[in-house]
Amino acid sequence: ALGSLRYECAMWQYFFTPTSVDEALRLLDEHRDRARLIVGGTDIILELERGQRTGVDTLIDISRVHGLDRITLEGDTLRLGPLVTHNHVVSSTLCVEHAFPLAQACWDVGAPQIRNRGTVAGNLITASPANDTITPLWAMDARVTLESAERGQRTVTFPQFYQGVRQVDLAAEEMLVEITFPALQENQRGIFLKLGLRQAQAIAVVNVAAVLSFEKAKKADFAPSVTDARITLGSVAPTIFRAQEAEAALVGQPLNEHSIQRAAELAAAAARPIDDIRGSAHYRRMMVEVYVRRALTALSWGVERSNWPADPPMLWGHGNGHFPPLA
């Protein structure tokens, strides 16, 4: 290993390129509040340029740390490294098969160029309530593992990690080193839907993820009951959150028109949106009902995968999660 290099620029004073996690953690511990980690830079560079990150004079680029871009399935647990990009997820057979709502959300992020650069971990840490990947990962009961040079590792749930608008439980000297969540099982189905003001490169007005578990059907004409439900809503509260009353209304019921409409109404009632440039609070609440109903209806018909692209543009790599190693 060559060790970290240091550069200088008008928007920051120091730019380090460590080649190991230990070296990155040492640099974080040394610079604390003055430093930020960077990989894709799709958020942090804009924030620095706009003066939204005051006091930050050091960037630590971890893109040269080997092995952090892996997606693996260990038992029933999917593991994503902090360098996994949105395109990595879209092209991953493991994610498409076992974490389809996340794959859908990653596909809805920006354009191919942004998906090629931006990481899932970066999207989580930015912590905007309109960010796309938080919603499905929350519905799939994801956790993040954080590490620092002094305290070692700790793993926190999403309700613990997200504390407000763009506020997360991440100390200045800590690095997100892994995202883990249970793989969807044969009796589970999930979906992610997003409402934007245009077809692509749109920030969510509302986004919805739903993950349902079903009992085994006893005969061909028997509609199986929902045994567990997770419905998460984005861009309608200070953080993404679970619509627990809507979830409870589905459990023990067949997924039919009546139960779907009742859950959609309860989800809309739970929303606490604001008025902003993308939509009024009233419009957002109405759209929560519409999109929860659409999501649950798609799951009831088994058509949640019908619009999945057969050959999504990657810009690099060879598809199916096989990407060349980072330089």
CSV table of C-alpha atoms in Angstrom, one decimal:
chain,number,residue,atom,x,y,z
A,1,ALA,CA,0.0,0.0,0.0
A,2,LEU,CA,1.2,3.5,-0.9
A,3,GLY,CA,-0.5,5.1,2.1
A,4,SER,CA,-2.8,8.1,1.8
A,5,LEU,CA,-2.0,11.0,-0.5
A,6,ARG,CA,-2.8,14.6,0.3
A,7,TYR,CA,-4.1,17.3,-2.1
A,8,GLU,CA,-5.3,20.9,-1.7
A,9,CYS,CA,-8.3,22.6,-3.3
A,10,ALA,CA,-10.2,25.9,-3.1
A,11,MET,CA,-13.3,24.2,-1.4
A,12,TRP,CA,-11.2,22.2,1.1
A,13,GLN,CA,-7.7,22.3,2.5
A,14,TYR,CA,-6.8,18.6,2.7
A,15,PHE,CA,-7.9,15.6,0.6
A,16,PHE,CA,-6.6,12.2,1.8
A,17,THR,CA,-6.9,8.9,-0.1
A,18,PRO,CA,-6.4,6.1,2.5
A,19,THR,CA,-6.0,2.5,1.3
A,20,SER,CA,-7.3,0.7,4.4
A,21,VAL,CA,-10.2,1.1,6.8
A,22,ASP,CA,-7.8,1.5,9.7
A,23,GLU,CA,-6.1,4.4,8.0
A,24,ALA,CA,-9.4,6.0,7.2
A,25,LEU,CA,-10.5,5.7,10.8
A,26,ARG,CA,-7.2,7.2,12.0
A,27,LEU,CA,-7.7,10.2,9.8
A,28,LEU,CA,-11.3,10.6,11.0
A,29,ASP,CA,-10.1,10.4,14.6
A,30,GLU,CA,-7.4,13.0,13.9
A,31,HIS,CA,-9.6,15.6,12.1
A,32,ARG,CA,-13.0,14.9,13.7
A,33,ASP,CA,-15.6,17.6,12.9
A,34,ARG,CA,-13.4,19.2,10.2
A,35,ALA,CA,-13.4,16.0,8.1
A,36,ARG,CA,-16.0,14.2,5.9
A,37,LEU,CA,-15.7,10.9,4.1
A,38,ILE,CA,-16.2,10.9,0.4
A,39,VAL,CA,-16.8,8.3,-2.3
A,40,GLY,CA,-19.2,9.4,-5.0
A,41,GLY,CA,-19.4,12.9,-3.9
A,42,THR,CA,-22.9,13.5,-5.3
A,43,ASP,CA,-24.0,15.2,-2.1
A,44,ILE,CA,-21.0,16.5,-0.3
A,45,ILE,CA,-19.4,18.4,-3.2
A,46,LEU,CA,-22.6,20.3,-3.8
A,47,GLU,CA,-23.0,21.1,-0.1
A,48,LEU,CA,-19.4,22.4,0.1
A,49,GLU,CA,-19.9,24.5,-3.0
A,50,ARG,CA,-23.0,26.0,-1.6
A,51,GLY,CA,-21.5,26.7,1.8
A,52,GLN,CA,-23.7,24.3,3.6
A,53,ARG,CA,-20.9,22.4,5.3
A,54,THR,CA,-19.2,25.1,7.3
A,55,GLY,CA,-16.0,24.2,9.2
A,56,VAL,CA,-15.2,21.3,6.9
A,57,ASP,CA,-11.7,21.6,5.5
A,58,THR,CA,-10.7,17.9,5.0
A,59,LEU,CA,-12.1,15.2,2.7
A,60,ILE,CA,-11.1,11.5,3.1
A,61,ASP,CA,-11.7,9.6,-0.1
A,62,ILE,CA,-12.2,5.9,0.7
A,63,SER,CA,-12.8,4.8,-2.9
A,64,ARG,CA,-9.4,3.1,-3.0
A,65,VAL,CA,-10.0,0.9,0.0
A,66,HIS,CA,-10.2,-2.7,-1.4
A,67,GLY,CA,-13.2,-4.9,-0.8
A,68,LEU,CA,-15.8,-2.3,0.4
A,69,ASP,CA,-17.9,-2.6,-2.8
A,70,ARG,CA,-19.1,-6.1,-2.2
A,71,ILE,CA,-22.7,-7.4,-2.0
A,72,THR,CA,-22.9,-10.8,-0.3
A,73,LEU,CA,-25.5,-13.2,1.1
A,74,GLU,CA,-24.5,-15.0,4.3
A,75,GLY,CA,-27.3,-17.3,5.4
A,76,ASP,CA,-30.4,-15.2,5.3
A,77,THR,CA,-28.6,-11.9,5.7
A,78,LEU,CA,-27.6,-9.6,2.8
A,79,ARG,CA,-24.6,-7.4,3.4
A,80,LEU,CA,-23.7,-4.3,1.5
A,81,GLY,CA,-20.3,-2.6,1.8
A,82,PRO,CA,-20.0,1.2,2.0
A,83,LEU,CA,-18.7,1.5,-1.5
A,84,VAL,CA,-21.7,-0.2,-3.1
A,85,THR,CA,-23.3,2.1,-5.6
A,86,HIS,CA,-26.8,2.3,-6.8
A,87,ASN,CA,-25.8,0.7,-10.1
A,88,HIS,CA,-24.1,-2.1,-8.1
A,89,VAL,CA,-27.5,-2.9,-6.5
A,90,VAL,CA,-29.4,-2.6,-9.8
A,91,SER,CA,-27.1,-5.1,-11.5
A,92,SER,CA,-26.9,-7.5,-8.6
A,93,THR,CA,-28.8,-10.7,-9.0
A,94,LEU,CA,-28.8,-11.1,-5.2
A,95,CYS,CA,-30.5,-7.8,-4.7
A,96,VAL,CA,-33.0,-8.2,-7.5
A,97,GLU,CA,-33.9,-11.6,-6.1
A,98,HIS,CA,-33.8,-11.0,-2.4
A,99,ALA,CA,-34.1,-7.2,-1.9
A,100,PHE,CA,-36.3,-6.2,-4.8
A,101,PRO,CA,-37.7,-3.0,-3.2
A,102,LEU,CA,-34.1,-1.7,-2.7
A,103,ALA,CA,-33.2,-2.5,-6.3
A,104,GLN,CA,-36.3,-0.6,-7.5
A,105,ALA,CA,-35.3,2.4,-5.3
A,106,CYS,CA,-31.7,2.4,-6.6
A,107,TRP,CA,-33.1,2.3,-10.2
A,108,ASP,CA,-35.2,5.4,-9.4
A,109,VAL,CA,-32.2,7.4,-8.2
A,110,GLY,CA,-31.1,10.2,-10.6
A,111,ALA,CA,-29.6,9.2,-14.0
A,112,PRO,CA,-27.1,6.5,-14.9
A,113,GLN,CA,-24.2,8.8,-14.2
A,114,ILE,CA,-25.5,9.5,-10.7
A,115,ARG,CA,-26.3,5.9,-10.0
A,116,ASN,CA,-22.8,5.0,-11.2
A,117,ARG,CA,-21.1,7.4,-8.7
A,118,GLY,CA,-23.5,7.6,-5.7
A,119,THR,CA,-23.4,5.0,-3.0
A,120,VAL,CA,-26.2,3.6,-0.9
A,121,ALA,CA,-24.3,4.4,2.3
A,122,GLY,CA,-23.9,8.0,1.2
A,123,ASN,CA,-27.7,8.2,0.5
A,124,LEU,CA,-28.4,6.8,4.0
A,125,ILE,CA,-26.0,9.2,5.7
A,126,THR,CA,-27.4,12.3,3.9
A,127,ALA,CA,-30.6,11.4,5.7
A,128,SER,CA,-33.0,13.5,3.7
A,129,PRO,CA,-36.6,12.3,4.3
A,130,ALA,CA,-37.0,12.3,0.5
A,131,ASN,CA,-34.0,10.0,-0.1
A,132,ASP,CA,-35.0,6.8,-2.0
A,133,THR,CA,-33.0,4.0,-0.5
A,134,ILE,CA,-33.8,4.6,3.1
A,135,THR,CA,-37.5,3.8,2.6
A,136,PRO,CA,-37.1,0.2,1.3
A,137,LEU,CA,-34.2,-0.6,3.7
A,138,TRP,CA,-36.3,0.6,6.6
A,139,ALA,CA,-39.1,-1.7,5.5
A,140,MET,CA,-36.7,-4.6,5.3
A,141,ASP,CA,-35.5,-4.0,8.9
A,142,ALA,CA,-32.0,-2.9,7.9
A,143,ARG,CA,-29.2,-2.0,10.3
A,144,VAL,CA,-26.0,-0.1,9.9
A,145,THR,CA,-22.6,-1.0,11.4
A,146,LEU,CA,-20.5,2.0,12.5
A,147,GLU,CA,-16.8,1.9,13.4
A,148,SER,CA,-14.3,4.2,15.0
A,149,ALA,CA,-10.7,3.8,15.9
A,150,GLU,CA,-11.3,4.4,19.6
A,151,ARG,CA,-14.6,2.6,20.3
A,152,GLY,CA,-14.6,-0.2,17.7
A,153,GLN,CA,-17.9,-1.3,16.0
A,154,ARG,CA,-21.5,-0.8,17.0
A,155,THR,CA,-24.7,-1.8,15.1
A,156,VAL,CA,-27.8,0.4,15.2
A,157,THR,CA,-31.3,0.0,13.8
A,158,PHE,CA,-32.8,2.6,11.4
A,159,PRO,CA,-35.1,4.0,14.1
A,160,GLN,CA,-32.0,4.6,16.3
A,161,PHE,CA,-29.9,5.9,13.4
A,162,TYR,CA,-32.3,8.5,12.1
A,163,GLN,CA,-32.9,11.4,14.5
A,164,GLY,CA,-34.4,14.2,12.4
A,165,VAL,CA,-34.1,15.9,9.1
A,166,ARG,CA,-30.5,15.2,7.9
A,167,GLN,CA,-29.6,14.1,11.4
A,168,VAL,CA,-28.1,10.7,12.1
A,169,ASP,CA,-26.5,8.9,15.1
A,170,LEU,CA,-23.0,9.0,13.6
A,171,ALA,CA,-20.1,10.5,15.5
A,172,ALA,CA,-17.5,12.6,13.7
A,173,GLU,CA,-14.9,9.9,14.1
A,174,GLU,CA,-17.1,7.1,12.9
A,175,MET,CA,-17.5,5.4,9.5
A,176,LEU,CA,-20.4,3.4,8.2
A,177,VAL,CA,-18.7,0.1,7.3
A,178,GLU,CA,-21.7,-2.2,6.5
A,179,ILE,CA,-25.4,-2.3,5.8
A,180,THR,CA,-27.2,-5.5,6.7
A,181,PHE,CA,-30.8,-6.7,6.4
A,182,PRO,CA,-32.7,-10.0,6.1
A,183,ALA,CA,-33.1,-11.4,2.6
A,184,LEU,CA,-36.7,-11.6,1.4
A,185,GLN,CA,-38.0,-15.2,1.7
A,186,GLU,CA,-40.2,-17.2,-0.6
A,187,ASN,CA,-43.4,-16.2,1.3
A,188,GLN,CA,-42.4,-12.5,1.2
A,189,ARG,CA,-42.9,-9.9,-1.6
A,190,GLY,CA,-41.9,-6.3,-1.6
A,191,ILE,CA,-42.2,-3.1,-3.8
A,192,PHE,CA,-41.0,0.5,-3.9
A,193,LEU,CA,-42.9,3.3,-5.6
A,194,LYS,CA,-41.9,6.9,-6.1
A,195,LEU,CA,-43.9,10.0,-7.1
A,196,GLY,CA,-41.7,12.7,-8.7
A,197,LEU,CA,-42.5,15.8,-10.7
A,198,ARG,CA,-40.9,14.4,-13.8
A,199,GLN,CA,-40.0,11.0,-15.3
A,200,ALA,CA,-36.4,10.9,-14.1
A,201,GLN,CA,-33.8,12.8,-11.9
A,202,ALA,CA,-36.6,13.9,-9.6
A,203,ILE,CA,-36.6,14.3,-5.8
A,204,ALA,CA,-39.5,12.3,-4.3
A,205,VAL,CA,-42.8,14.1,-3.6
A,206,VAL,CA,-43.8,10.9,-1.9
A,207,ASN,CA,-42.2,7.5,-1.9
A,208,VAL,CA,-43.5,4.2,-0.5
A,209,ALA,CA,-42.1,0.8,0.3
A,210,ALA,CA,-44.1,-2.3,1.3
A,211,VAL,CA,-42.9,-5.7,2.4
A,212,LEU,CA,-45.5,-8.3,3.1
A,213,SER,CA,-45.3,-11.9,4.4
A,214,PHE,CA,-48.0,-14.4,3.5
A,215,GLU,CA,-49.2,-17.7,5.0
A,216,LYS,CA,-49.0,-20.7,2.6
A,217,ALA,CA,-52.1,-21.1,0.5
A,218,LYS,CA,-54.0,-24.3,1.4
A,219,LYS,CA,-55.5,-24.7,-2.1
A,220,ALA,CA,-55.4,-23.0,-5.5
A,221,ASP,CA,-58.5,-20.7,-4.9
A,222,PHE,CA,-57.5,-19.8,-1.4
A,223,ALA,CA,-56.4,-16.2,-0.9
A,224,PRO,CA,-53.5,-16.4,1.7
A,225,SER,CA,-53.7,-14.0,4.7
A,226,VAL,CA,-51.0,-11.5,5.4
A,227,THR,CA,-48.9,-12.6,8.4
A,228,ASP,CA,-46.6,-9.6,8.6
A,229,ALA,CA,-46.6,-6.2,7.0
A,230,ARG,CA,-44.1,-3.4,6.8
A,231,ILE,CA,-45.1,-0.1,5.1
A,232,THR,CA,-42.7,2.8,5.1
A,233,LEU,CA,-43.3,6.3,3.8
A,234,GLY,CA,-40.8,8.9,2.6
A,235,SER,CA,-41.0,12.7,2.1
A,236,VAL,CA,-44.0,13.1,4.3
A,237,ALA,CA,-42.4,13.5,7.8
A,238,PRO,CA,-39.1,14.7,9.3
A,239,THR,CA,-37.7,11.1,8.7
A,240,ILE,CA,-38.9,8.1,6.8
A,241,PHE,CA,-41.2,6.1,9.1
A,242,ARG,CA,-43.4,3.0,9.3
A,243,ALA,CA,-47.2,3.4,9.0
A,244,GLN,CA,-47.8,1.0,11.9
A,245,GLU,CA,-51.6,1.3,12.0
A,246,ALA,CA,-51.8,0.5,8.3
A,247,GLU,CA,-49.6,-2.5,8.8
A,248,ALA,CA,-51.7,-3.8,11.7
A,249,ALA,CA,-54.9,-3.5,9.5
A,250,LEU,CA,-53.4,-5.9,7.0
A,251,VAL,CA,-52.2,-8.6,9.4
A,252,GLY,CA,-54.5,-11.6,9.5
A,253,GLN,CA,-56.4,-10.4,6.5
A,254,PRO,CA,-56.4,-11.5,2.8
A,255,LEU,CA,-54.9,-8.9,0.6
A,256,ASN,CA,-58.1,-7.7,-1.2
A,257,GLU,CA,-59.7,-4.5,-2.3
A,258,HIS,CA,-61.2,-3.8,1.1
A,259,SER,CA,-58.0,-4.4,3.2
A,260,ILE,CA,-55.9,-2.5,0.7
A,261,GLN,CA,-58.2,0.5,0.8
A,262,ARG,CA,-58.3,0.5,4.6
A,263,ALA,CA,-54.5,0.3,4.9
A,264,ALA,CA,-54.1,3.1,2.3
A,265,GLU,CA,-56.4,5.4,4.3
A,266,LEU,CA,-54.6,4.7,7.6
A,267,ALA,CA,-51.2,5.3,5.9
A,268,ALA,CA,-52.4,8.7,4.6
A,269,ALA,CA,-53.7,9.6,8.1
A,270,ALA,CA,-50.3,8.8,9.6
A,271,ALA,CA,-48.4,11.2,7.2
A,272,ARG,CA,-47.2,14.5,8.5
A,273,PRO,CA,-46.1,16.3,5.4
A,274,ILE,CA,-45.2,19.9,4.8
A,275,ASP,CA,-45.9,22.4,2.0
A,276,ASP,CA,-42.8,23.0,-0.2
A,277,ILE,CA,-41.9,23.7,-3.8
A,278,ARG,CA,-42.6,20.1,-4.9
A,279,GLY,CA,-46.1,19.9,-3.4
A,280,SER,CA,-48.6,20.9,-0.7
A,281,ALA,CA,-49.1,18.9,2.4
A,282,HIS,CA,-52.7,18.1,1.3
A,283,TYR,CA,-51.5,16.8,-2.0
A,284,ARG,CA,-48.8,14.7,-0.4
A,285,ARG,CA,-51.3,13.1,2.0
A,286,MET,CA,-53.6,12.3,-0.9
A,287,MET,CA,-50.7,10.8,-2.8
A,288,VAL,CA,-49.7,8.6,0.1
A,289,GLU,CA,-53.1,7.0,-0.1
A,290,VAL,CA,-52.9,6.6,-3.8
A,291,TYR,CA,-49.4,5.1,-3.8
A,292,VAL,CA,-49.9,2.8,-0.9
A,293,ARG,CA,-53.0,1.5,-2.7
A,294,ARG,CA,-51.0,1.0,-5.9
A,295,ALA,CA,-48.2,-0.7,-4.1
A,296,LEU,CA,-50.4,-3.2,-2.2
A,297,THR,CA,-52.5,-3.8,-5.3
A,298,ALA,CA,-49.4,-4.7,-7.3
A,299,LEU,CA,-48.4,-7.1,-4.6
A,300,SER,CA,-51.9,-8.7,-4.5
A,301,TRP,CA,-51.7,-9.2,-8.3
A,302,GLY,CA,-48.0,-10.3,-8.2
A,303,VAL,CA,-47.0,-7.8,-10.8
A,304,GLU,CA,-44.5,-5.7,-8.8
A,305,ARG,CA,-41.6,-6.8,-11.1
A,306,SER,CA,-43.5,-6.2,-14.4
A,307,ASN,CA,-41.7,-2.9,-15.2
A,308,TRP,CA,-38.2,-4.0,-14.2
A,309,PRO,CA,-35.7,-3.3,-17.0
A,310,ALA,CA,-34.2,-6.3,-18.7
A,311,ASP,CA,-30.9,-4.5,-19.5
A,312,PRO,CA,-30.4,-1.4,-17.4
A,313,PRO,CA,-27.6,1.0,-18.4
A,314,MET,CA,-24.6,0.5,-16.1
A,315,LEU,CA,-22.0,2.7,-17.9
A,316,TRP,CA,-19.3,0.3,-16.7
A,317,GLY,CA,-18.9,-3.3,-15.6
A,318,HIS,CA,-20.6,-6.4,-17.0
A,319,GLY,CA,-23.9,-6.6,-15.3
A,320,ASN,CA,-25.1,-9.1,-12.7
A,321,GLY,CA,-23.0,-7.5,-10.1
A,322,HIS,CA,-19.7,-8.2,-11.7
A,323,PHE,CA,-17.7,-5.0,-11.7
A,324,PRO,CA,-14.0,-4.4,-12.1
A,325,PRO,CA,-12.1,-3.7,-8.9
A,326,LEU,CA,-11.8,-0.1,-7.9
A,327,ALA,CA,-8.4,1.4,-8.6
